[in-house]
Short mmCIF file of C-alpha atoms in Angstrom, two decimals:
data_model
loop_
_atom_site.label_atom_id
_atom_site.label_comp_id
_atom_site.label_asym_id
_atom_site.label_seq_id
_atom_site.Cartn_x
_atom_site.Cartn_y
_atom_site.Cartn_z
CA MET A 12 -21.72 -8.09 -25.35
CA LYS A 13 -21.11 -8.65 -21.74
CA LEU A 14 -18.54 -6.84 -19.47
CA SER A 15 -17.37 -8.55 -16.34
CA TYR A 16 -15.46 -6.38 -13.70
CA ALA A 17 -13.44 -7.40 -10.47
CA ARG A 18 -11.34 -5.32 -8.10
CA GLU A 19 -9.19 -6.87 -5.60
CA GLY A 20 -6.65 -5.89 -3.20
CA GLY A 21 -6.25 -2.55 -1.29
CA LEU A 22 -5.55 -1.99 2.48
CA PHE A 23 -7.73 -4.70 3.65
CA PHE A 24 -9.15 -7.86 2.10
CA GLN A 25 -12.02 -6.92 -0.41
CA VAL A 26 -13.36 -8.21 -3.66
CA SER A 27 -15.84 -6.14 -5.82
CA GLU A 28 -17.46 -7.68 -8.67
CA THR A 29 -20.14 -6.94 -11.29
CA GLU A 30 -21.27 -7.94 -14.64
CA ILE A 31 -23.14 -5.73 -17.25
CA GLU A 32 -24.50 -5.80 -20.88
CA VAL A 33 -22.29 -3.30 -22.61
CA GLU A 34 -25.51 -1.82 -24.14
CA ASP A 35 -26.63 -0.82 -20.63
CA LEU A 36 -23.36 1.34 -20.18
CA PRO A 37 -23.59 5.13 -20.86
CA ALA A 38 -22.66 5.92 -24.47
CA ASP A 39 -19.24 7.03 -24.01
CA LEU A 40 -18.44 3.94 -21.97
CA GLN A 41 -20.03 1.76 -24.57
CA THR A 42 -17.54 3.23 -27.09
CA LEU A 43 -14.59 2.54 -24.83
CA ALA A 44 -15.90 -1.15 -24.14
CA ARG A 45 -16.18 -1.78 -28.05
CA LYS A 46 -12.71 -0.46 -28.58
CA LEU A 47 -11.24 -2.74 -25.92
CA LEU A 48 -12.98 -5.70 -27.60
CA GLU A 49 -11.68 -4.72 -31.02
CA ASN A 50 -8.14 -3.77 -30.23
CA PRO A 51 -7.29 -5.23 -26.55
CA ASP A 52 -3.68 -5.16 -27.36
CA ASP A 53 -3.72 -1.33 -27.51
CA TYR A 54 -4.67 -1.29 -23.73
CA ARG A 55 -2.87 -4.44 -22.47
CA SER A 56 -0.66 -3.61 -19.54
CA ARG A 57 2.88 -4.58 -20.43
CA GLU A 58 4.55 -4.11 -17.24
CA LYS A 59 3.54 -5.50 -13.85
CA ASN A 60 4.78 -3.77 -10.70
CA ALA A 61 5.90 -6.61 -8.46
CA SER A 62 6.80 -4.15 -5.68
CA LEU A 63 3.01 -2.81 -5.37
CA ARG A 64 1.75 -3.24 -1.91
CA ASP A 65 -1.91 -2.73 -1.02
CA GLY A 66 -2.71 -1.53 -4.47
CA TYR A 67 -5.75 -2.51 -6.33
CA GLN A 68 -5.82 -5.11 -9.06
CA TYR A 69 -8.43 -4.60 -11.75
CA ARG A 70 -9.86 -7.18 -14.04
CA LEU A 71 -12.06 -6.75 -17.08
CA GLU A 72 -13.51 -9.44 -19.39
CA LEU A 73 -15.43 -8.70 -22.30
CA ARG A 74 -17.36 -11.57 -24.18
CA GLU A 75 -19.30 -11.39 -27.50
CA GLY A 76 -20.14 -14.52 -29.03
CA ARG A 77 -16.96 -16.69 -28.98
CA LYS A 78 -14.77 -13.84 -28.54
CA LYS A 79 -13.48 -13.16 -25.21
CA VAL A 80 -10.77 -10.51 -24.05
CA ASN A 81 -9.27 -10.46 -20.56
CA LEU A 82 -7.39 -7.44 -19.26
CA THR A 83 -5.62 -6.95 -16.03
CA PHE A 84 -4.35 -3.63 -14.62
CA ASP A 85 -3.27 -2.17 -11.29
CA ASP A 86 -3.54 1.39 -9.96
CA LEU A 87 -0.37 2.37 -11.92
CA THR A 88 -1.00 0.62 -15.25
CA LEU A 89 -4.55 1.51 -15.62
CA PRO A 90 -4.82 3.36 -18.87
CA ASP A 91 -5.76 7.05 -19.08
CA GLY A 92 -9.38 7.48 -19.74
CA PHE A 93 -10.25 4.20 -17.82
CA GLN A 94 -11.20 5.98 -14.56
CA PRO A 95 -14.82 6.67 -15.64
CA LEU A 96 -15.29 3.20 -16.69
CA ILE A 97 -13.79 1.80 -13.54
CA GLN A 98 -15.62 4.25 -11.36
CA TYR A 99 -18.98 3.39 -13.01
CA LEU A 100 -18.40 -0.40 -12.57
CA GLN A 101 -17.18 -0.10 -9.06
CA GLU A 102 -20.39 1.93 -8.10
CA LYS A 103 -22.40 -0.78 -9.65
CA ALA A 104 -20.49 -3.47 -7.83
CA ILE A 105 -21.38 -1.61 -4.48
CA ASN A 106 -24.87 -1.22 -5.48
CA ASP A 107 -25.12 -4.86 -6.50
CA HIS A 108 -23.80 -5.83 -3.15
CA MET B 30 -1.03 5.12 -14.99
CA ARG B 31 -0.10 4.75 -18.63
CA ASN B 32 -1.15 7.00 -21.57
CA HIS B 33 -2.31 4.96 -24.59
CA CYS B 34 -3.58 7.96 -26.40
CA PRO B 35 -1.26 8.68 -29.45
CA CYS B 36 -1.40 12.40 -28.85
CA ASN B 37 0.16 14.21 -25.95
CA CYS B 38 -3.22 15.06 -24.20
CA HIS B 39 -3.81 14.84 -20.45
CA ILE B 40 -6.20 12.91 -18.34
CA ILE B 41 -5.87 15.83 -15.94
CA PRO B 42 -8.95 17.76 -16.37
CA PRO B 43 -8.64 21.10 -18.25
CA PHE B 44 -9.56 23.23 -15.46
CA VAL B 45 -6.99 21.68 -13.23
CA VAL B 46 -4.38 22.23 -16.15
CA ASP B 47 -5.53 25.90 -16.53
CA LYS B 48 -5.15 26.40 -12.62
CA LEU B 49 -1.59 24.99 -12.76
CA LYS B 50 -0.69 27.16 -15.70
CA GLU B 51 -1.96 30.23 -13.88
CA ALA B 52 0.32 29.11 -10.93
CA GLY B 53 3.26 28.92 -13.42
CA VAL B 54 3.49 25.18 -13.23
CA GLU B 55 4.42 23.39 -16.50
CA ILE B 56 2.44 20.42 -17.00
CA PRO B 57 4.51 17.42 -18.38
CA SER B 58 2.78 15.09 -20.70
CA GLN B 59 2.16 11.60 -19.45
CA LYS B 60 4.74 10.38 -21.94
CA THR B 61 7.16 12.80 -20.33
CA ILE B 62 6.33 11.58 -16.78
CA ASN B 63 6.71 7.93 -17.78
CA ARG B 64 10.09 8.55 -19.51
CA GLU B 65 11.31 10.44 -16.49
CA PHE B 66 10.09 7.76 -13.99
CA ARG B 67 11.91 5.15 -16.17
CA GLU B 68 15.14 7.19 -16.35
CA ARG B 69 14.95 7.74 -12.69
CA ARG B 70 14.53 4.19 -12.05
CA ASP B 71 17.13 3.03 -14.54
CA GLU B 72 19.73 5.64 -12.82
CA LYS B 73 18.96 4.15 -9.46
CA ASN B 74 19.25 0.48 -10.57
CA ALA B 75 22.40 1.31 -12.39
CA LEU B 76 23.84 2.89 -9.17
CA LEU B 77 22.74 0.02 -7.14
CA ARG B 78 24.87 -2.31 -9.49
CA SER B 79 27.90 -0.03 -9.55
CA GLU B 80 31.10 -0.79 -7.69
CA ALA B 81 31.24 2.70 -6.29
CA PHE B 82 27.94 2.09 -4.59
CA LEU B 83 29.19 -0.95 -2.94
CA VAL B 84 32.16 0.71 -1.71
CA THR B 85 30.76 4.01 -0.43
CA PRO B 86 27.00 3.81 -0.44
CA PRO B 87 25.57 7.34 -0.96
CA ILE B 88 23.86 8.69 1.91
CA LYS B 89 20.83 11.17 1.51
CA ASN B 90 18.89 13.01 4.18
CA ALA B 91 15.48 11.24 4.00
CA ASP B 92 13.97 14.48 2.75
CA ARG B 93 10.15 14.53 2.31
CA PHE B 94 8.40 15.49 -0.95
CA VAL B 95 4.75 15.86 -0.89
CA TYR B 96 3.01 15.83 -4.47
CA ASP B 97 -0.56 16.67 -5.09
CA SER B 98 -2.14 14.39 -7.63
CA LYS B 99 -5.09 16.72 -8.08
CA THR B 100 -7.56 13.75 -7.96
CA THR B 101 -5.87 12.22 -11.14
CA GLN B 102 -4.07 8.75 -11.04
CA HIS B 103 -0.75 10.52 -11.63
CA GLN B 104 2.12 10.53 -9.17
CA ARG B 105 4.64 13.31 -8.67
CA LEU B 106 2.22 15.69 -10.53
CA LEU B 107 2.52 18.84 -8.50
CA LEU B 108 5.20 19.30 -5.85
CA VAL B 109 3.40 21.12 -3.01
CA ARG B 110 5.79 20.78 -0.09
CA LYS B 111 9.31 19.82 0.39
CA GLU B 112 11.79 19.27 3.35
CA GLY B 113 12.28 22.62 5.40
CA GLY B 114 9.73 24.46 3.07
CA PRO B 115 6.87 26.56 4.16
CA ALA B 116 3.57 24.91 5.23
CA ALA B 117 1.17 24.37 2.41
CA PRO B 118 -2.48 25.79 2.40
CA ASP B 119 -3.75 22.35 2.12
CA ALA B 120 -4.03 20.70 5.65
CA VAL B 121 -3.81 17.23 4.22
CA VAL B 122 -0.37 17.99 2.88
CA ASN B 123 0.93 19.23 6.13
CA THR B 124 -0.60 16.21 7.99
CA VAL B 125 1.14 13.69 5.81
CA TYR B 126 4.41 15.66 5.94
CA GLU B 127 4.48 15.51 9.68
CA ASN B 128 3.32 11.91 9.87
CA ALA B 129 6.09 10.97 7.38
CA ALA B 130 8.65 12.56 9.89
CA ALA B 131 7.14 10.77 12.86
CA VAL B 132 7.80 7.50 11.11
CA ARG B 133 11.16 8.59 9.78
CA ASP B 134 12.29 9.66 13.18
CA TYR B 135 11.00 6.57 15.15
CA TYR B 136 12.96 4.31 12.78
CA LYS B 137 16.12 6.45 13.25
CA THR B 138 15.86 7.00 16.99
CA ALA B 139 14.58 3.60 18.24
CA LEU B 140 15.96 1.47 15.57
CA ASN B 141 18.95 3.16 14.08
CA TYR B 142 17.51 2.69 10.62
CA PHE B 143 17.44 5.65 8.22
CA SER B 144 14.42 6.06 5.89
CA VAL B 145 13.20 3.11 3.95
CA ASP B 146 16.61 1.96 2.67
CA ASN B 147 18.93 2.87 5.62
CA ARG B 148 20.63 5.29 3.20
CA GLY B 149 18.43 8.19 3.76
CA ALA B 150 16.18 7.77 0.57
CA ASP B 151 13.91 10.60 -0.19
CA LEU B 152 10.35 9.95 1.22
CA ILE B 153 8.02 10.82 -1.70
CA LEU B 154 4.30 11.14 -0.72
CA ASN B 155 1.46 11.64 -3.17
CA VAL B 156 -1.96 12.82 -1.74
CA HIS B 157 -5.40 13.39 -3.50
CA PHE B 158 -4.74 10.46 -5.67
CA GLY B 159 -7.74 9.47 -7.89
CA LYS B 160 -11.24 10.35 -7.50
CA GLU B 161 -12.80 9.25 -4.13
CA TYR B 162 -9.96 6.72 -4.15
CA ALA B 163 -10.48 4.75 -0.90
CA ASN B 164 -6.86 3.36 -0.62
CA ALA B 165 -3.22 3.97 -0.01
CA PHE B 166 -0.37 1.96 -1.43
CA TRP B 167 3.52 1.48 -1.59
CA ASP B 168 4.68 0.94 -5.13
CA GLY B 169 8.40 0.30 -4.67
CA ASP B 170 9.35 3.86 -4.74
CA GLU B 171 6.83 6.03 -3.10
CA MET B 172 3.74 6.44 -1.09
CA THR B 173 0.27 7.26 -2.53
CA PHE B 174 -2.91 8.14 -0.68
CA GLY B 175 -6.48 8.67 -1.88
CA ASP B 176 -9.04 11.00 -0.29
CA GLY B 177 -11.38 8.27 0.52
CA ASP B 178 -14.83 7.76 -0.70
CA GLY B 179 -16.41 9.51 2.32
CA GLN B 180 -18.40 6.38 3.23
CA VAL B 181 -15.86 3.51 4.00
CA PHE B 182 -12.82 5.79 4.37
CA THR B 183 -12.14 9.50 4.85
CA ASN B 184 -8.82 10.87 3.67
CA LEU B 185 -6.04 8.15 4.06
CA ALA B 186 -3.31 10.66 4.38
CA ASN B 187 -4.53 11.84 7.69
CA ALA B 188 -3.68 8.72 9.70
CA LEU B 189 -0.12 8.19 11.17
CA ASP B 190 -0.64 4.33 11.36
CA VAL B 191 -1.56 4.20 7.53
CA THR B 192 1.50 6.17 6.58
CA ALA B 193 3.66 4.11 8.93
CA HIS B 194 2.12 1.01 7.38
CA GLU B 195 2.95 2.12 3.81
CA LEU B 196 6.45 3.27 4.60
CA THR B 197 7.17 -0.05 6.53
CA HIS B 198 6.44 -1.85 3.22
CA GLY B 199 9.41 0.20 1.83
CA VAL B 200 11.64 -1.00 4.80
CA VAL B 201 10.48 -4.56 4.35
CA GLN B 202 11.44 -4.26 0.73
CA TYR B 203 14.82 -3.11 1.39
CA THR B 204 15.48 -5.64 4.30
CA ALA B 205 13.96 -9.12 4.14
CA ASN B 206 12.03 -8.32 0.94
CA LEU B 207 9.39 -10.84 1.94
CA THR B 208 7.56 -12.29 -1.06
CA TYR B 209 4.10 -10.85 -1.28
CA LYS B 210 2.11 -14.19 -1.43
CA GLY B 211 0.97 -16.70 1.08
CA GLN B 212 2.57 -16.68 4.52
CA SER B 213 5.68 -14.49 3.62
CA GLY B 214 3.19 -12.05 2.16
CA ALA B 215 1.21 -12.16 5.41
CA LEU B 216 4.42 -11.63 7.31
CA ASN B 217 5.01 -8.47 4.94
CA GLU B 218 1.52 -7.21 5.97
CA HIS B 219 2.20 -8.01 9.56
CA TYR B 220 5.39 -5.86 9.65
CA ALA B 221 3.39 -3.02 8.18
CA ASP B 222 0.79 -3.37 10.73
CA VAL B 223 3.29 -3.81 13.65
CA PHE B 224 5.21 -0.57 12.90
CA GLY B 225 1.89 1.16 12.15
CA SER B 226 0.67 0.33 15.64
CA VAL B 227 4.05 0.92 17.28
CA ILE B 228 4.64 4.21 15.87
CA LYS B 229 1.22 5.31 16.63
CA GLN B 230 1.48 4.35 20.27
CA HIS B 231 4.83 6.03 20.35
CA ALA B 232 3.32 9.41 19.10
CA LYS B 233 0.38 9.12 21.47
CA LYS B 234 2.57 8.18 24.35
CA GLN B 235 0.77 5.02 24.94
CA THR B 236 1.71 1.65 26.33
CA ALA B 237 0.75 -1.93 25.32
CA ALA B 238 -1.81 -1.75 27.95
CA THR B 239 -3.45 1.64 27.13
CA ALA B 240 -3.16 1.20 23.18
CA ASP B 241 -6.20 0.23 21.25
CA TRP B 242 -4.31 -1.88 18.94
CA LEU B 243 -6.49 -0.99 16.01
CA ILE B 244 -5.11 -0.22 12.41
CA GLY B 245 -6.91 2.43 10.42
CA ASP B 246 -9.58 3.44 13.13
CA GLU B 247 -8.90 7.08 12.45
CA ILE B 248 -9.72 6.95 8.68
CA MET B 249 -13.07 5.09 9.05
CA GLY B 250 -16.26 6.86 7.53
CA PRO B 251 -18.79 8.63 9.65
CA THR B 252 -21.11 5.63 10.01
CA LEU B 253 -18.28 3.25 10.73
CA GLN B 254 -16.74 5.04 13.91
CA GLY B 255 -15.36 2.72 16.41
CA GLN B 256 -14.40 0.18 13.73
CA ALA B 257 -11.01 -0.25 11.92
CA LEU B 258 -9.34 -2.17 9.28
CA ARG B 259 -7.55 -4.70 11.67
CA SER B 260 -7.29 -5.26 15.30
CA MET B 261 -3.91 -6.70 16.62
CA LYS B 262 -5.35 -7.55 19.85
CA ALA B 263 -8.54 -9.39 18.60
CA PRO B 264 -8.00 -10.46 15.08
CA GLY B 265 -11.37 -10.96 13.22
CA THR B 266 -13.22 -8.32 15.24
CA ALA B 267 -12.31 -5.06 13.60
CA TYR B 268 -15.17 -4.61 11.52
CA ASN B 269 -18.60 -6.04 10.69
CA ASN B 270 -20.85 -3.77 8.47
CA ALA B 271 -22.71 -3.67 5.40
CA LEU B 272 -20.05 -1.58 3.50
CA MET B 273 -17.04 -3.66 4.27
CA GLY B 274 -18.35 -7.21 5.26
CA GLN B 275 -17.03 -9.01 8.30
CA ASP B 276 -13.33 -9.00 9.27
CA PRO B 277 -11.98 -12.30 8.07
CA GLN B 278 -8.79 -12.40 10.05
CA PRO B 279 -8.06 -15.47 11.87
CA ASP B 280 -6.32 -15.43 15.37
CA HIS B 281 -5.22 -18.97 15.39
CA MET B 282 -3.45 -21.42 12.95
CA SER B 283 -6.68 -23.72 13.05
CA LYS B 284 -8.43 -20.97 11.16
CA LEU B 285 -5.62 -20.24 8.54
CA TYR B 286 -7.03 -18.98 5.13
CA LYS B 287 -5.91 -21.36 2.58
CA GLY B 288 -7.71 -19.73 -0.51
CA ALA B 289 -5.95 -18.04 -3.54
CA ALA B 290 -7.61 -14.45 -3.14
CA ASP B 291 -5.75 -11.61 -1.61
CA ASN B 292 -2.36 -13.24 -2.86
CA GLY B 293 -3.02 -16.09 -0.65
CA GLY B 294 -4.57 -14.11 2.35
CA VAL B 295 -1.90 -11.65 3.03
CA HIS B 296 -4.15 -9.21 4.56
CA ILE B 297 -6.08 -12.16 6.14
CA ASN B 298 -3.59 -14.43 7.85
CA SER B 299 -1.47 -11.52 9.04
CA GLY B 300 -3.85 -11.68 11.95
CA ILE B 301 -1.98 -14.63 13.33
CA PRO B 302 1.48 -13.04 13.70
CA ASN B 303 -0.31 -9.74 14.72
CA LYS B 304 -1.68 -11.56 17.71
CA VAL B 305 1.67 -12.98 18.74
CA PHE B 306 3.18 -9.31 18.56
CA PHE B 307 0.30 -8.09 20.86
CA LEU B 308 0.95 -10.79 23.27
CA VAL B 309 4.78 -10.29 23.33
CA ALA B 310 4.44 -6.41 23.56
CA THR B 311 1.86 -6.87 26.40
CA ALA B 312 4.49 -8.83 28.35
CA ILE B 313 7.74 -7.05 27.56
CA GLY B 314 6.69 -3.63 26.38
CA THR B 315 5.97 -2.32 22.87
CA ASP B 316 9.29 -0.84 22.17
CA LYS B 317 11.15 -3.85 23.29
CA ALA B 318 9.06 -6.08 21.15
CA ALA B 319 9.39 -3.51 18.32
CA LEU B 320 13.19 -3.85 18.73
CA LEU B 321 13.02 -7.69 18.65
CA TRP B 322 10.83 -7.75 15.50
CA PHE B 323 12.85 -5.25 13.57
CA GLU B 324 16.21 -6.99 14.38
CA THR B 325 14.59 -10.28 13.25
CA LEU B 326 13.34 -8.60 10.05
CA LYS B 327 16.93 -7.93 9.12
CA THR B 328 17.69 -11.69 9.31
CA LEU B 329 14.62 -13.05 7.33
CA LYS B 330 14.56 -14.58 3.88
CA PRO B 331 12.13 -13.51 1.34
CA THR B 332 10.35 -17.01 1.63
CA THR B 333 10.09 -17.14 5.41
CA ASN B 334 6.77 -18.78 6.47
CA PHE B 335 5.17 -18.51 10.03
CA LYS B 336 7.21 -21.42 11.42
CA SER B 337 10.49 -20.16 10.29
CA PHE B 338 9.73 -16.66 11.46
CA LYS B 339 9.10 -18.15 15.04
CA THR B 340 12.66 -19.81 14.84
CA ALA B 341 14.27 -16.65 13.68
CA LEU B 342 12.58 -14.48 16.31
CA LEU B 343 13.43 -16.94 19.08
CA LYS B 344 17.12 -16.83 17.97
CA ILE B 345 17.25 -12.95 17.89
CA ALA B 346 15.40 -12.87 21.40
CA LYS B 347 18.26 -15.04 22.86
CA LYS B 348 20.90 -12.65 21.42
CA LEU B 349 19.08 -9.50 22.64
CA THR B 350 18.53 -11.13 25.97
CA THR B 351 22.08 -11.97 26.32
CA ALA B 352 23.11 -8.31 25.20
CA GLY B 353 20.55 -7.04 28.01
CA ASN B 354 18.67 -5.25 25.32
CA VAL B 355 15.27 -7.10 26.13
CA PRO B 356 13.93 -8.50 29.53
CA ALA B 357 15.06 -11.92 30.58
CA THR B 358 11.74 -13.39 29.92
CA THR B 359 11.64 -12.53 26.32
CA GLU B 360 12.46 -15.91 24.78
CA THR B 361 9.84 -17.79 27.07
CA VAL B 362 7.13 -15.07 26.42
CA THR B 363 7.70 -15.22 22.59
CA LYS B 364 7.62 -19.06 22.51
CA GLN B 365 4.45 -18.93 24.68
CA SER B 366 2.81 -16.39 22.59
CA PHE B 367 3.47 -18.34 19.32
CA GLU B 368 2.12 -21.58 20.97
CA SER B 369 -1.07 -19.80 21.89
CA VAL B 370 -1.84 -19.13 18.23
CA GLY B 371 -1.09 -22.88 17.31
CA LEU B 372 2.59 -22.35 16.12
#
């Protein structure tokens, strides 16, 4: 299973992107990624704040075989418990760069 | 941040919860926070639609409220300082509190505009948002600042121009409400930079000639000293390093970014009107240019593009010149400045 991550936005123009095999994530983050793929609607952001200025937009894409899940969040709609996953992916994106 | 957990547990680390409880602070669950937030917003929207509001708009005092997010991604978590209250033990809290006053006072004194909505709305400031969160934002209601990652940025709440930038997004929302996409979005960012720089110059008692015209230079990490987020004087030259890449801002319409990223280049193409403001301020003085820009803001439509922005500015320049509020050369200088960037 493959996980793609992108973060755009912020006070200045910046795009951070990375991709990882879910099996290479730490165990707790693997569990979260699998839950995401199985039940994406539990995590999908229902409201978009059109007034957000300079905030980050986060995009996660999970792919396994033919199954593909896309999720988009901003700083205020990012679900609780996602911060460790985002931090891990962001650090990887910086190191990849 | 939303809580999708079926229980009422917290993302706030247990040790933080314990400390808050020791301090006598009752921690609301995220569901409660979300409900309260929705209720506040519903009340505000109902008030805005009410007849009473239209007849006698309520006036508040633009009071400041500083909240500590305790490195979580929750807003209004712990109130640590409010208007007229004693200083907090946390220097970051006191700095953002003072910076918000500097911005509020400039708008009131120089531009006769009171808080973000000209009705004295409370100024809500959240600090220590997220873990090593290297950003700051306006969300339609309040300002939020991260501590920085210590590499690219230090604490974002410490810089006056960053606070002025974010608060100005609020002012724009309540005036022209420039659509945050393409050229109107770039104008939204441009206005935030203009008043970021203008208010910093005012606080430092600088003139257009002595100012550095940099945005965010005071929050740059230790290895990036001397660089900044943007240069209004020389767009495209603010940074060039391994951590941030190279400043992509154009200084002329011939280099306009036409891609889809960054909402169609809102933080990129703002370099073009930024350069125009620098040129006009250099010719007529920063405060006069600020007055011209602000009076124009009140006349703009959400879909204003660079060309119609020029037309609107020239119209207001003529009006202010006739009234004797700006130098006689203002209209000519403004026209020439736009021409120099290809507009």
